[in-house]
Amino acid sequence: MKERRLIKNDDSNDVFKAPKDPEAKKSSFFVIYEKVIEATPRNEGKPSQEIYLDGERLKSIAKLVGGVSDEEILTLLDDCQGFHKLVHSIGVEIKTGNGNTGKVDFVLHHYGKQKKYETGTLLRIACPTDGTEMIVKLGDFHWSQNDDVPGKFAFEFDHPGELATASVKFYLNDTYKVPEISPEPPVAFSSEGYQAMIRKSLLSKGNNQRLKAAIEKAERGEDITIAYIGGSITQGAGAKPIHTHSYAYRSYLKFREMFGKDDGKNVHFVKAGVGGTPSELGMIRYERDILRDGKVEPDVVIVEFAVNDAGDETNGICYESLCLKILASKNKPAVILLFSVFENDWNLQDRLSPVGKYYDLPMVSVKDAVVEQFRLTKEEGNILTKRQFFYDIYHPTNDGHTVMADCLTYLFSETKKSINDQEDIQIDKSPVIGNCFKDVQLLDRKDNRLDAKINMGGFWETDDELQMVEMDANPFGTPQFPNNWMHTTSSGNESFKMTINSRSLILVFKDSGNSKFGIADIFVDGQQIKTADPHEVNWTHCNAVILYQEKACREHQVEIKMASNHEDKCFTILGFGYTL
């Protein structure tokens, strides 16, 4: 790192050189190491890159990035009291690489004990962008007695889309020592060892008739579309820039290069990954986000929910229903199941892969490719480390996204070389887990093809502060479920009421970290069956819950009203999914 500087909290914002560079003698470890950061637009505040630290995240980051294994030190990261006992100062280094002198604000936000986002200390430091290390000495600042846990880092930019490289290091108080770790060499993407690792990802080639048909169609110069649906990894989280370095876009480019005509102009790209959401939501939004309400007929659909379906109420029924919904389309698209992985080597491959085996679908496992070699030393054959693959404990780096794209590309290549299967897959048979949602449809403020009778009551506003998602190859965010019903702080006590004929009904509502949002009670046929709390997850995204699921279609009365003492709070009904 370059010259170190010290920031002093004397209300003058003076920045000056540390006279004897005291941090150089302190034991330290990285929590961010040469990570590419991107200015993402936010509903509130400046465009920023946010890195969350609460829960077990900071401990996992310390282990992943800093190589920390000392349990005493890791335990001190659990709360703010331990954090300040351990950490003497924080070194922050930001480099834009564009030659412009400027600044990026580094933010450290401690979450509060009462109002989580509003009562803790928020520290904001202006940092140069020339790679100079700024030293934030914690003892020079006033910290709230209400601080509970380290909440997040943020890097705030002036303009959306800006990129920089950042490193953040914790310098420890003298009592604590950690071993230094050395940076890894760059990933040898062209090596035989790398290719051998990629080959392990091919869990099953499956029946190739549909995928080969798409490949041959592209080679003839006909228009084809390759589409991706999944969670935040499919959205591109961890990839910088997110719209051009995601595994989805990179594997699309490979398909286009391998099989397209006239520079691949006949191969089209649809990406519909939504962070923090499972297949339960994916099956509801499929027509809107992939088919674009009938305007798109994808030839290939990659389904990636292997790390998002942990909270699936149906334990795989929604996943199988989504796959069958796609497979049953008139144009017979190929469905590829992609199994991504978290930093702790976990995914739901064991639960979900039986769906692929049952319908003989192509399956690609990133877990099978990378996890075994993570445990090896370089001498034993390690190709890339977890620190190189993971941007955080959930999402891949650019290198990680490249690995995922190469795993899919290997399937494309092997399918091209394979002999055509003569018969198509069979889907008209009893399900392996369940298929009761395969015909689910979206109902919202715009689409009410069922002609359900709706009295909006106090939910008459439209919420425009929604989860934003980079769709397709766009760098900008698209709002999710914009045709919603919102109860505001001044809407009154009148309930949202709906009369609907359906066999099942799923409510989609907005989660939020905003304290203005409150709890709503849900009634079906006069019986309270759910309480919807938008703060269970505490960040702006979409949440789906089953209200009822029956064997026969019949009329139901659905009522949603603010819970007692929450009548002056906000709540947003994003939409419903129903089956007949």
Coordinates of C-alpha atoms in Angstrom, one line a residue:
M1 CA 0.0 0.0 0.0
K2 CA 1.1 3.6 -0.6
E3 CA 1.7 6.4 1.9
R4 CA -0.6 6.2 5.0
R5 CA -2.6 9.0 6.3
L6 CA -4.5 9.6 9.5
I7 CA -8.0 11.0 10.0
K8 CA -8.6 12.9 13.2
N9 CA -12.0 13.6 14.7
D10 CA -11.6 17.2 15.7
D11 CA -14.5 18.6 13.6
S12 CA -12.0 20.1 11.2
N13 CA -11.8 17.1 8.9
D14 CA -8.0 17.6 8.7
V15 CA -6.1 14.9 6.9
F16 CA -2.4 14.6 7.7
K17 CA 0.5 12.1 7.5
A18 CA 1.0 9.7 10.4
P19 CA 4.5 10.9 11.6
K20 CA 5.9 7.5 12.4
D21 CA 3.5 5.2 10.6
P22 CA 2.4 3.4 13.7
E23 CA 0.0 1.1 11.9
A24 CA 2.9 -0.6 10.0
K25 CA 4.0 -2.3 13.2
K26 CA 0.5 -3.6 14.1
S27 CA -0.8 -7.0 13.2
S28 CA -3.5 -6.8 10.6
F29 CA -5.7 -8.6 8.2
F30 CA -7.7 -7.7 5.1
V31 CA -11.4 -7.8 5.0
I32 CA -11.5 -6.4 1.4
Y33 CA -8.5 -7.1 -0.8
E34 CA -8.3 -5.4 -4.2
K35 CA -12.0 -5.9 -4.8
V36 CA -13.7 -4.2 -7.8
I37 CA -16.5 -2.0 -6.5
E38 CA -19.3 -0.4 -8.6
A39 CA -21.5 2.6 -8.0
T40 CA -25.0 1.1 -8.0
P41 CA -28.0 3.5 -7.9
R42 CA -30.0 3.5 -4.6
N43 CA -33.5 4.6 -3.8
E44 CA -32.0 6.7 -1.1
G45 CA -28.5 8.3 -1.0
K46 CA -25.6 8.4 -3.4
P47 CA -24.8 5.5 -5.8
S48 CA -22.8 3.0 -3.8
Q49 CA -21.3 -0.4 -3.3
E50 CA -22.5 -1.9 -0.1
I51 CA -20.9 -4.8 1.8
Y52 CA -23.0 -6.2 4.7
L53 CA -21.3 -7.3 7.9
D54 CA -24.1 -8.3 10.2
G55 CA -25.0 -11.8 11.2
E56 CA -22.1 -14.1 10.6
R57 CA -20.9 -12.2 7.6
L58 CA -18.0 -10.2 9.1
K59 CA -16.6 -13.4 10.7
S60 CA -16.9 -15.2 7.4
I61 CA -15.3 -12.4 5.5
A62 CA -12.4 -12.4 8.0
K63 CA -11.9 -16.1 7.4
L64 CA -12.3 -15.9 3.7
V65 CA -10.3 -12.8 2.8
G66 CA -8.1 -12.3 5.9
G67 CA -7.3 -16.0 6.5
V68 CA -8.2 -15.5 10.2
S69 CA -8.7 -18.8 12.1
D70 CA -8.2 -17.7 15.7
E71 CA -11.6 -18.3 17.3
E72 CA -11.1 -15.6 20.0
I73 CA -10.5 -13.0 17.3
L74 CA -13.4 -14.2 15.2
T75 CA -15.7 -14.1 18.3
L76 CA -14.8 -10.4 18.9
L77 CA -16.3 -9.6 15.5
D78 CA -19.7 -10.6 16.7
D79 CA -20.6 -7.3 18.2
C80 CA -19.4 -3.7 18.4
Q81 CA -18.0 -4.1 21.9
G82 CA -15.7 -6.8 20.7
F83 CA -15.0 -5.0 17.4
H84 CA -13.6 -2.0 19.3
K85 CA -11.6 -4.2 21.7
L86 CA -10.0 -5.9 18.7
V87 CA -9.6 -3.2 16.0
H88 CA -7.3 -0.2 16.5
S89 CA -7.7 1.4 13.1
I90 CA -9.0 0.7 9.6
G91 CA -6.9 1.2 6.5
V92 CA -8.8 2.1 3.3
E93 CA -7.3 2.2 -0.2
I94 CA -9.3 3.1 -3.2
K95 CA -8.1 3.4 -6.8
T96 CA -10.2 4.3 -9.8
G97 CA -7.5 3.9 -12.5
N98 CA -9.0 6.6 -14.6
G99 CA -6.4 9.2 -13.8
N100 CA -8.9 11.6 -12.4
T101 CA -8.3 13.0 -9.0
G102 CA -11.4 12.8 -6.9
K103 CA -12.9 11.1 -3.9
V104 CA -15.0 8.2 -2.9
D105 CA -16.7 8.2 0.6
F106 CA -16.0 5.2 2.7
V107 CA -18.8 4.4 5.2
L108 CA -18.8 2.3 8.3
H109 CA -22.3 1.8 9.7
H110 CA -22.8 0.2 13.1
Y111 CA -26.4 -1.1 13.5
G112 CA -28.3 0.1 16.7
K113 CA -29.8 -1.9 19.5
Q114 CA -33.2 -0.4 19.1
K115 CA -34.0 1.0 15.7
K116 CA -31.5 -1.1 13.8
Y117 CA -30.7 1.3 10.9
E118 CA -31.3 4.6 12.6
T119 CA -29.6 4.6 16.0
G120 CA -26.1 3.2 15.4
T121 CA -23.0 5.2 14.6
L122 CA -22.5 6.0 10.9
L123 CA -19.0 7.1 10.0
R124 CA -18.3 8.6 6.6
I125 CA -14.7 9.4 5.4
A126 CA -13.8 11.0 2.2
C127 CA -11.0 9.0 0.5
P128 CA -8.8 9.9 -2.4
T129 CA -8.9 7.6 -5.5
D130 CA -5.2 7.4 -6.3
G131 CA -4.5 4.4 -4.2
T132 CA -3.3 6.3 -1.1
E133 CA -4.1 4.4 2.1
M134 CA -6.3 6.3 4.5
I135 CA -6.0 5.3 8.2
V136 CA -9.2 5.6 10.2
K137 CA -8.1 5.5 13.9
L138 CA -11.2 4.4 15.8
G139 CA -10.1 6.1 19.0
D140 CA -10.4 9.5 17.3
F141 CA -14.2 9.2 16.9
H142 CA -17.2 9.3 19.1
W143 CA -19.2 6.1 19.1
S144 CA -22.9 5.7 20.1
Q145 CA -23.6 3.7 23.3
N146 CA -26.5 2.2 21.3
D147 CA -24.1 0.5 18.8
D148 CA -25.0 -3.2 18.6
V149 CA -23.2 -4.9 15.7
P150 CA -21.0 -3.9 12.8
G151 CA -23.6 -3.5 10.0
K152 CA -22.0 -2.7 6.7
F153 CA -19.3 -1.0 4.7
A154 CA -20.3 1.3 1.8
F155 CA -18.3 3.1 -0.9
E156 CA -20.3 6.1 -2.1
F157 CA -19.6 7.6 -5.5
D158 CA -20.8 10.7 -7.3
H159 CA -22.1 9.0 -10.4
P160 CA -23.8 5.6 -11.0
G161 CA -21.7 3.0 -13.0
E162 CA -18.4 4.2 -11.8
L163 CA -15.8 1.5 -11.0
A164 CA -12.9 1.4 -8.5
T165 CA -10.7 -1.1 -6.8
A166 CA -10.8 -1.1 -3.0
S167 CA -8.9 -2.7 -0.1
V168 CA -9.8 -2.5 3.6
K169 CA -7.5 -3.7 6.3
F170 CA -8.1 -4.0 10.1
Y171 CA -5.1 -3.0 12.2
L172 CA -5.4 -4.7 15.5
N173 CA -4.7 -3.5 19.1
D174 CA -1.4 -4.7 20.4
T175 CA -2.8 -7.7 22.3
Y176 CA -3.9 -9.5 19.2
K177 CA -1.8 -11.1 16.4
V178 CA -2.8 -12.8 13.2
P179 CA -0.5 -14.5 10.7
E180 CA 0.2 -12.6 7.4
I181 CA -1.1 -14.3 4.2
S182 CA 0.3 -14.0 0.7
P183 CA -1.7 -13.0 -2.3
E184 CA -2.5 -15.9 -4.7
P185 CA -1.1 -15.9 -8.3
P186 CA -3.6 -15.1 -11.0
V187 CA -5.9 -18.0 -12.1
A188 CA -4.4 -20.0 -14.9
F189 CA -7.5 -20.1 -17.1
S190 CA -5.7 -21.7 -20.0
S191 CA -4.1 -24.5 -18.0
E192 CA -5.0 -28.2 -18.3
G193 CA -5.7 -28.2 -14.6
Y194 CA -8.4 -25.5 -15.1
Q195 CA -9.9 -27.4 -17.9
A196 CA -10.0 -30.6 -15.8
M197 CA -11.8 -28.6 -13.1
I198 CA -14.4 -27.4 -15.5
R199 CA -15.1 -30.9 -16.8
K200 CA -16.1 -31.9 -13.3
S201 CA -19.1 -29.5 -13.5
L202 CA -21.0 -31.6 -16.1
L203 CA -23.4 -33.4 -13.7
S204 CA -25.5 -34.7 -16.6
K205 CA -25.7 -34.1 -20.4
G206 CA -29.3 -35.1 -20.2
N207 CA -31.5 -35.6 -23.2
N208 CA -29.9 -33.3 -25.8
Q209 CA -32.7 -33.1 -28.4
R210 CA -33.9 -29.6 -27.3
L211 CA -30.5 -28.1 -26.7
K212 CA -29.1 -29.5 -30.0
A213 CA -32.1 -28.1 -31.8
A214 CA -31.3 -24.6 -30.4
I215 CA -27.7 -24.9 -31.4
E216 CA -28.6 -26.0 -35.0
K217 CA -31.1 -23.3 -35.2
A218 CA -28.5 -20.7 -34.3
E219 CA -26.0 -22.2 -36.8
R220 CA -28.6 -21.9 -39.6
G221 CA -28.8 -18.2 -38.8
E222 CA -32.3 -18.2 -37.4
D223 CA -33.1 -16.1 -34.4
I224 CA -32.8 -17.8 -31.1
T225 CA -33.0 -16.6 -27.5
I226 CA -31.0 -17.9 -24.5
A227 CA -32.6 -16.9 -21.2
Y228 CA -31.6 -17.0 -17.5
I229 CA -33.8 -17.0 -14.5
G230 CA -32.5 -17.2 -10.9
G231 CA -31.4 -15.2 -7.9
S232 CA -28.7 -12.6 -7.2
I233 CA -25.9 -14.7 -8.8
T234 CA -27.9 -14.7 -12.1
Q235 CA -28.6 -11.0 -11.6
G236 CA -24.8 -10.7 -11.6
A237 CA -24.0 -9.9 -8.0
G238 CA -20.2 -9.7 -7.5
A239 CA -19.5 -9.1 -11.2
K240 CA -18.1 -5.7 -12.1
P241 CA -19.5 -4.3 -14.2
I242 CA -22.6 -6.3 -13.4
H243 CA -24.2 -6.2 -16.8
T244 CA -21.2 -7.4 -18.9
H245 CA -19.2 -9.6 -16.4
S246 CA -22.0 -11.8 -15.0
Y247 CA -21.8 -15.5 -15.8
A248 CA -25.1 -15.2 -17.7
Y249 CA -23.8 -12.6 -20.1
R250 CA -20.4 -14.3 -20.5
S251 CA -21.9 -17.7 -21.3
Y252 CA -24.4 -16.0 -23.7
L253 CA -21.4 -14.5 -25.5
K254 CA -19.7 -17.9 -25.7
F255 CA -22.9 -19.5 -27.1
R256 CA -23.2 -16.7 -29.6
E257 CA -19.5 -17.0 -30.6
M258 CA -19.7 -20.8 -30.9
F259 CA -23.0 -21.1 -32.8
G260 CA -24.2 -17.7 -34.1
K261 CA -24.1 -16.4 -37.6
D262 CA -23.0 -13.0 -38.8
D263 CA -21.2 -12.1 -35.6
G264 CA -23.9 -13.8 -33.6
K265 CA -26.6 -11.1 -34.3
N266 CA -29.2 -13.9 -34.4
V267 CA -28.5 -15.0 -30.8
H268 CA -30.5 -12.9 -28.3
F269 CA -30.1 -12.5 -24.5
V270 CA -32.7 -12.4 -21.7
K271 CA -31.5 -12.2 -18.1
A272 CA -34.0 -12.2 -15.2
G273 CA -32.1 -12.8 -11.9
V274 CA -33.6 -11.2 -8.9
G275 CA -31.6 -11.0 -5.7
G276 CA -32.8 -12.7 -2.6
T277 CA -35.7 -14.5 -4.3
P278 CA -36.5 -18.3 -4.7
S279 CA -38.2 -20.3 -7.4
E280 CA -41.5 -19.7 -5.6
L281 CA -41.2 -16.1 -6.9
G282 CA -39.5 -17.2 -10.2
M283 CA -42.5 -19.2 -11.3
I284 CA -44.8 -16.3 -10.7
R285 CA -42.7 -13.8 -12.7
Y286 CA -41.7 -16.1 -15.5
E287 CA -44.3 -14.8 -18.0
R288 CA -43.4 -11.2 -17.3
D289 CA -39.6 -11.4 -16.9
I290 CA -38.7 -14.1 -19.4
L291 CA -41.6 -14.4 -21.9
R292 CA -42.1 -10.6 -21.6
D293 CA -45.9 -11.2 -21.8
G294 CA -45.7 -13.2 -24.9
K295 CA -43.1 -11.2 -26.8
V296 CA -40.3 -13.7 -26.3
E297 CA -40.1 -17.4 -26.9
P298 CA -36.7 -18.6 -25.4
D299 CA -35.0 -21.6 -27.0
V300 CA -32.8 -22.3 -24.0
V301 CA -33.5 -21.4 -20.4
I302 CA -30.9 -21.7 -17.6
V303 CA -32.6 -22.1 -14.2
E304 CA -30.4 -21.1 -11.2
F305 CA -32.1 -21.4 -7.8
A306 CA -29.7 -23.9 -6.0
V307 CA -28.7 -21.4 -3.3
N308 CA -32.0 -19.4 -3.1
D309 CA -34.5 -22.1 -2.3
A310 CA -33.5 -22.8 1.3
G311 CA -36.7 -21.0 2.5
D312 CA -39.0 -22.6 -0.1
E313 CA -42.2 -23.5 1.8
T314 CA -42.7 -26.5 -0.6
N315 CA -39.3 -28.1 -0.4
G316 CA -38.9 -28.3 -4.2
I317 CA -42.5 -28.3 -5.5
C318 CA -42.1 -24.7 -6.7
Y319 CA -38.8 -25.6 -8.4
E320 CA -40.3 -28.6 -10.3
S321 CA -43.3 -26.5 -11.1
L322 CA -41.2 -23.8 -12.7
C323 CA -39.2 -26.3 -14.7
L324 CA -42.4 -27.9 -16.0
K325 CA -43.9 -24.5 -16.8
I326 CA -40.9 -23.8 -19.1
L327 CA -40.7 -27.3 -20.6
A328 CA -44.4 -27.3 -21.4
S329 CA -44.1 -24.2 -23.7
K330 CA -45.2 -24.8 -27.3
N331 CA -41.8 -24.1 -28.8
K332 CA -40.2 -26.8 -26.5
P333 CA -37.3 -24.9 -25.0
A334 CA -34.3 -26.6 -23.5
V335 CA -34.0 -26.3 -19.7
I336 CA -30.6 -26.4 -18.1
L337 CA -30.3 -26.7 -14.4
L338 CA -27.4 -24.8 -12.9
F339 CA -26.2 -25.4 -9.3
S340 CA -24.2 -22.5 -7.9
V341 CA -22.6 -22.7 -4.5
F342 CA -22.0 -20.5 -1.4
E343 CA -18.6 -19.9 0.3
N344 CA -19.4 -22.6 2.9
D345 CA -19.6 -25.2 0.2
W346 CA -23.4 -25.4 0.5
N347 CA -26.2 -25.6 -2.0
L348 CA -29.5 -27.5 -2.6
Q349 CA -28.2 -29.8 -5.3
D350 CA -29.2 -33.0 -3.4
R351 CA -32.8 -31.7 -3.2
L352 CA -33.2 -30.3 -6.7
S353 CA -31.1 -32.5 -8.9
P354 CA -33.7 -35.4 -8.7
V355 CA -35.9 -33.1 -10.8
G356 CA -33.2 -33.0 -13.5
K357 CA -32.6 -36.7 -13.3
Y358 CA -36.3 -37.5 -13.5
Y359 CA -36.9 -35.4 -16.7
D360 CA -33.4 -36.2 -18.1
L361 CA -32.4 -32.5 -18.2
P362 CA -28.8 -31.2 -18.7
M363 CA -27.3 -30.2 -15.3
V364 CA -24.2 -28.2 -14.5
S365 CA -22.8 -28.1 -11.0
V366 CA -20.4 -25.3 -10.1
K367 CA -20.1 -27.0 -6.7
D368 CA -18.8 -30.2 -8.2
A369 CA -16.2 -28.2 -10.2
V370 CA -14.7 -26.0 -7.5
V371 CA -15.3 -27.3 -4.0
E372 CA -13.0 -30.3 -4.0
Q373 CA -10.0 -28.3 -5.3
F374 CA -10.7 -25.5 -2.8
R375 CA -9.3 -27.8 -0.1
L376 CA -6.0 -28.4 -2.0
T377 CA -2.7 -26.5 -1.8
K378 CA -1.1 -25.2 -5.0
E379 CA 1.3 -28.2 -4.8
E380 CA -1.6 -30.6 -4.6
G381 CA -3.4 -29.1 -7.6
N382 CA -5.4 -26.1 -6.4
I383 CA -6.6 -24.0 -9.4
L384 CA -8.2 -21.1 -7.6
T385 CA -8.9 -20.2 -4.0
K386 CA -12.2 -19.2 -2.3
R387 CA -10.8 -15.7 -2.0
Q388 CA -10.4 -15.6 -5.8
F389 CA -13.8 -17.2 -6.5
F390 CA -16.0 -15.4 -4.0
Y391 CA -16.7 -11.7 -3.9
D392 CA -18.4 -12.2 -0.5
I393 CA -19.8 -15.3 1.2
Y394 CA -22.6 -15.6 -1.4
H395 CA -21.5 -14.2 -4.7
P396 CA -18.7 -14.9 -7.2
T397 CA -16.0 -12.4 -8.2
N398 CA -15.4 -11.7 -11.9
D399 CA -13.1 -14.8 -11.8
G400 CA -15.9 -16.8 -10.2
H401 CA -18.4 -15.7 -12.8
T402 CA -15.9 -16.7 -15.5
V403 CA -15.7 -20.2 -14.0
M404 CA -19.5 -20.5 -14.0
A405 CA -19.7 -19.3 -17.6
D406 CA -17.0 -21.8 -18.6
C407 CA -19.0 -24.6 -16.9
L408 CA -22.0 -23.8 -19.1
T409 CA -19.8 -23.5 -22.2
Y410 CA -18.4 -26.9 -21.6
L411 CA -22.0 -28.3 -21.6
F412 CA -22.7 -26.4 -24.9
S413 CA -19.5 -27.9 -26.4
E414 CA -20.2 -31.4 -25.3
T415 CA -23.8 -31.2 -26.5
K416 CA -22.6 -30.1 -29.9
K417 CA -20.3 -33.1 -30.2
S418 CA -22.9 -35.6 -29.1
I419 CA -25.2 -37.7 -31.3
N420 CA -28.8 -36.5 -31.4
D421 CA -31.2 -38.1 -29.1
Q422 CA -34.1 -39.3 -31.2
E423 CA -36.9 -38.8 -28.7
D424 CA -37.8 -35.8 -26.7
I425 CA -38.1 -35.9 -22.9
Q426 CA -41.4 -36.9 -21.3
I427 CA -43.0 -34.4 -19.0
D428 CA -46.6 -35.8 -19.0
K429 CA -46.1 -38.0 -16.0
S430 CA -46.4 -37.9 -12.2
P431 CA -44.0 -35.4 -10.6
V432 CA -41.0 -36.5 -8.6
I433 CA -41.6 -33.8 -5.9
G434 CA -44.7 -31.9 -7.0
N435 CA -46.2 -29.9 -9.9
C436 CA -49.2 -28.2 -8.4
F437 CA -47.9 -24.7 -9.3
K438 CA -46.9 -25.3 -12.9
D439 CA -49.8 -23.2 -14.3
V440 CA -49.4 -20.3 -11.8
Q441 CA -50.3 -16.9 -13.1
L442 CA -49.5 -13.3 -11.9
L443 CA -52.3 -11.1 -10.6
D444 CA -51.4 -7.4 -9.9
R445 CA -52.9 -4.0 -10.4
K446 CA -52.4 -4.2 -14.2
D447 CA -53.1 -7.9 -14.9
N448 CA -56.4 -9.3 -13.6
R449 CA -57.3 -11.8 -16.3
L450 CA -59.2 -13.8 -13.6
D451 CA -61.4 -10.7 -13.1
A452 CA -61.0 -11.0 -9.3
K453 CA -63.2 -8.5 -7.4
I454 CA -60.9 -6.1 -5.6
N455 CA -61.6 -3.3 -3.1
M456 CA -58.3 -1.5 -2.5
G457 CA -59.4 0.1 0.7
G458 CA -56.5 2.0 2.3
F459 CA -54.0 0.3 -0.1
W460 CA -54.7 2.7 -3.0
E461 CA -51.3 4.2 -3.5
T462 CA -48.6 2.8 -5.8
D463 CA -45.1 2.2 -4.3
D464 CA -42.3 3.3 -6.6
E465 CA -39.4 2.6 -4.1
L466 CA -39.0 -1.0 -5.2
Q467 CA -36.3 -3.7 -5.6
M468 CA -34.2 -2.7 -8.7
V469 CA -32.7 -5.3 -10.9
E470 CA -30.3 -5.1 -13.8
M471 CA -32.3 -7.0 -16.5
D472 CA -30.8 -8.4 -19.7
A473 CA -27.6 -6.6 -20.6
N474 CA -28.7 -3.3 -19.0
P475 CA -26.5 -1.4 -16.5
F476 CA -29.6 0.3 -15.0
G477 CA -32.1 -1.2 -12.6
T478 CA -35.7 -2.2 -13.5
P479 CA -38.3 -2.0 -10.7
Q480 CA -39.8 -5.3 -9.7
F481 CA -43.6 -5.5 -9.4
P482 CA -44.4 -1.8 -10.2
N483 CA -48.1 -2.5 -10.5
N484 CA -48.7 -2.8 -6.8
W485 CA -51.0 -1.7 -4.0
M486 CA -49.5 0.4 -1.2
H487 CA -50.8 1.4 2.2
T488 CA -49.2 4.6 3.4
T489 CA -48.8 6.3 6.8
S490 CA -52.0 8.3 6.1
S491 CA -54.1 5.7 4.3
G492 CA -56.4 5.0 7.2
N493 CA -57.7 1.7 8.6
E494 CA -59.7 0.3 5.7
S495 CA -58.6 -3.2 4.6
F496 CA -57.6 -4.5 1.1
K497 CA -60.3 -7.0 0.1
M498 CA -60.4 -9.5 -2.8
T499 CA -62.9 -12.1 -3.9
I500 CA -61.1 -14.7 -6.1
N501 CA -61.9 -18.1 -7.5
S502 CA -58.7 -20.2 -7.4
R503 CA -57.2 -23.4 -6.2
S504 CA -54.1 -21.8 -4.6
L505 CA -53.0 -18.3 -3.9
I506 CA -49.5 -16.8 -3.1
L507 CA -49.1 -13.3 -1.8
V508 CA -46.1 -11.3 -2.9
F509 CA -45.2 -8.4 -0.6
K510 CA -42.4 -6.0 -0.2
D511 CA -39.7 -6.4 2.4
S512 CA -38.1 -3.2 3.6
G513 CA -35.6 -1.9 6.1
N514 CA -37.5 1.4 6.4
S515 CA -39.0 1.9 9.9
K516 CA -42.1 3.4 8.2
F517 CA -43.1 0.0 7.1
G518 CA -45.3 -2.1 9.4
I519 CA -46.9 -5.5 9.9
A520 CA -50.1 -6.7 8.1
D521 CA -52.5 -9.4 9.0
I522 CA -53.9 -11.7 6.3
F523 CA -57.3 -13.3 6.5
V524 CA -58.8 -16.0 4.2
D525 CA -62.6 -16.6 4.5
G526 CA -62.6 -14.7 7.8
Q527 CA -59.8 -16.7 9.4
Q528 CA -56.4 -15.1 10.1
I529 CA -53.8 -17.3 8.4
K530 CA -50.7 -15.2 8.2
T531 CA -48.9 -12.2 9.6
A532 CA -46.7 -10.5 7.0
D533 CA -43.7 -8.7 8.5
P534 CA -41.6 -6.7 6.0
H535 CA -38.7 -6.5 8.5
E536 CA -38.0 -10.2 8.8
V537 CA -35.3 -9.7 6.1
N538 CA -35.0 -6.0 6.4
W539 CA -33.9 -4.9 2.9
T540 CA -36.0 -3.9 -0.1
H541 CA -36.9 -7.0 -2.0
C542 CA -39.8 -9.2 -2.9
N543 CA -41.2 -11.9 -0.6
A544 CA -43.6 -14.6 -1.6
V545 CA -45.8 -16.7 0.9
I546 CA -48.5 -19.3 0.2
L547 CA -51.9 -18.2 1.6
Y548 CA -53.7 -21.4 0.6
Q549 CA -53.3 -24.5 -1.5
E550 CA -56.3 -26.7 -2.2
K551 CA -57.3 -29.6 -4.5
A552 CA -60.3 -27.8 -6.1
C553 CA -60.9 -24.3 -7.3
R554 CA -63.5 -22.4 -5.4
E555 CA -64.3 -18.8 -4.3
H556 CA -62.3 -17.3 -1.4
Q557 CA -62.5 -14.0 0.4
V558 CA -59.0 -12.5 1.1
E559 CA -58.5 -9.6 3.4
I560 CA -55.2 -7.8 4.2
K561 CA -55.2 -5.1 6.9
M562 CA -52.6 -3.4 9.0
A563 CA -52.0 -5.1 12.3
S564 CA -53.0 -3.4 15.6
N565 CA -50.8 -0.4 16.3
H566 CA -49.5 -0.5 12.8
E567 CA -52.3 1.4 11.1
D568 CA -50.1 4.4 10.6
K569 CA -47.4 2.3 8.9
C570 CA -46.7 1.4 5.2
F571 CA -47.2 -2.0 3.6
T572 CA -47.0 -2.9 -0.1
I573 CA -48.8 -5.7 -1.8
L574 CA -46.7 -6.4 -4.9
G575 CA -49.1 -8.9 -6.4
F576 CA -50.4 -12.5 -6.2
G577 CA -49.8 -15.8 -7.9
Y578 CA -52.8 -18.0 -8.4
T579 CA -53.7 -21.4 -9.9
L580 CA -57.1 -22.6 -11.1

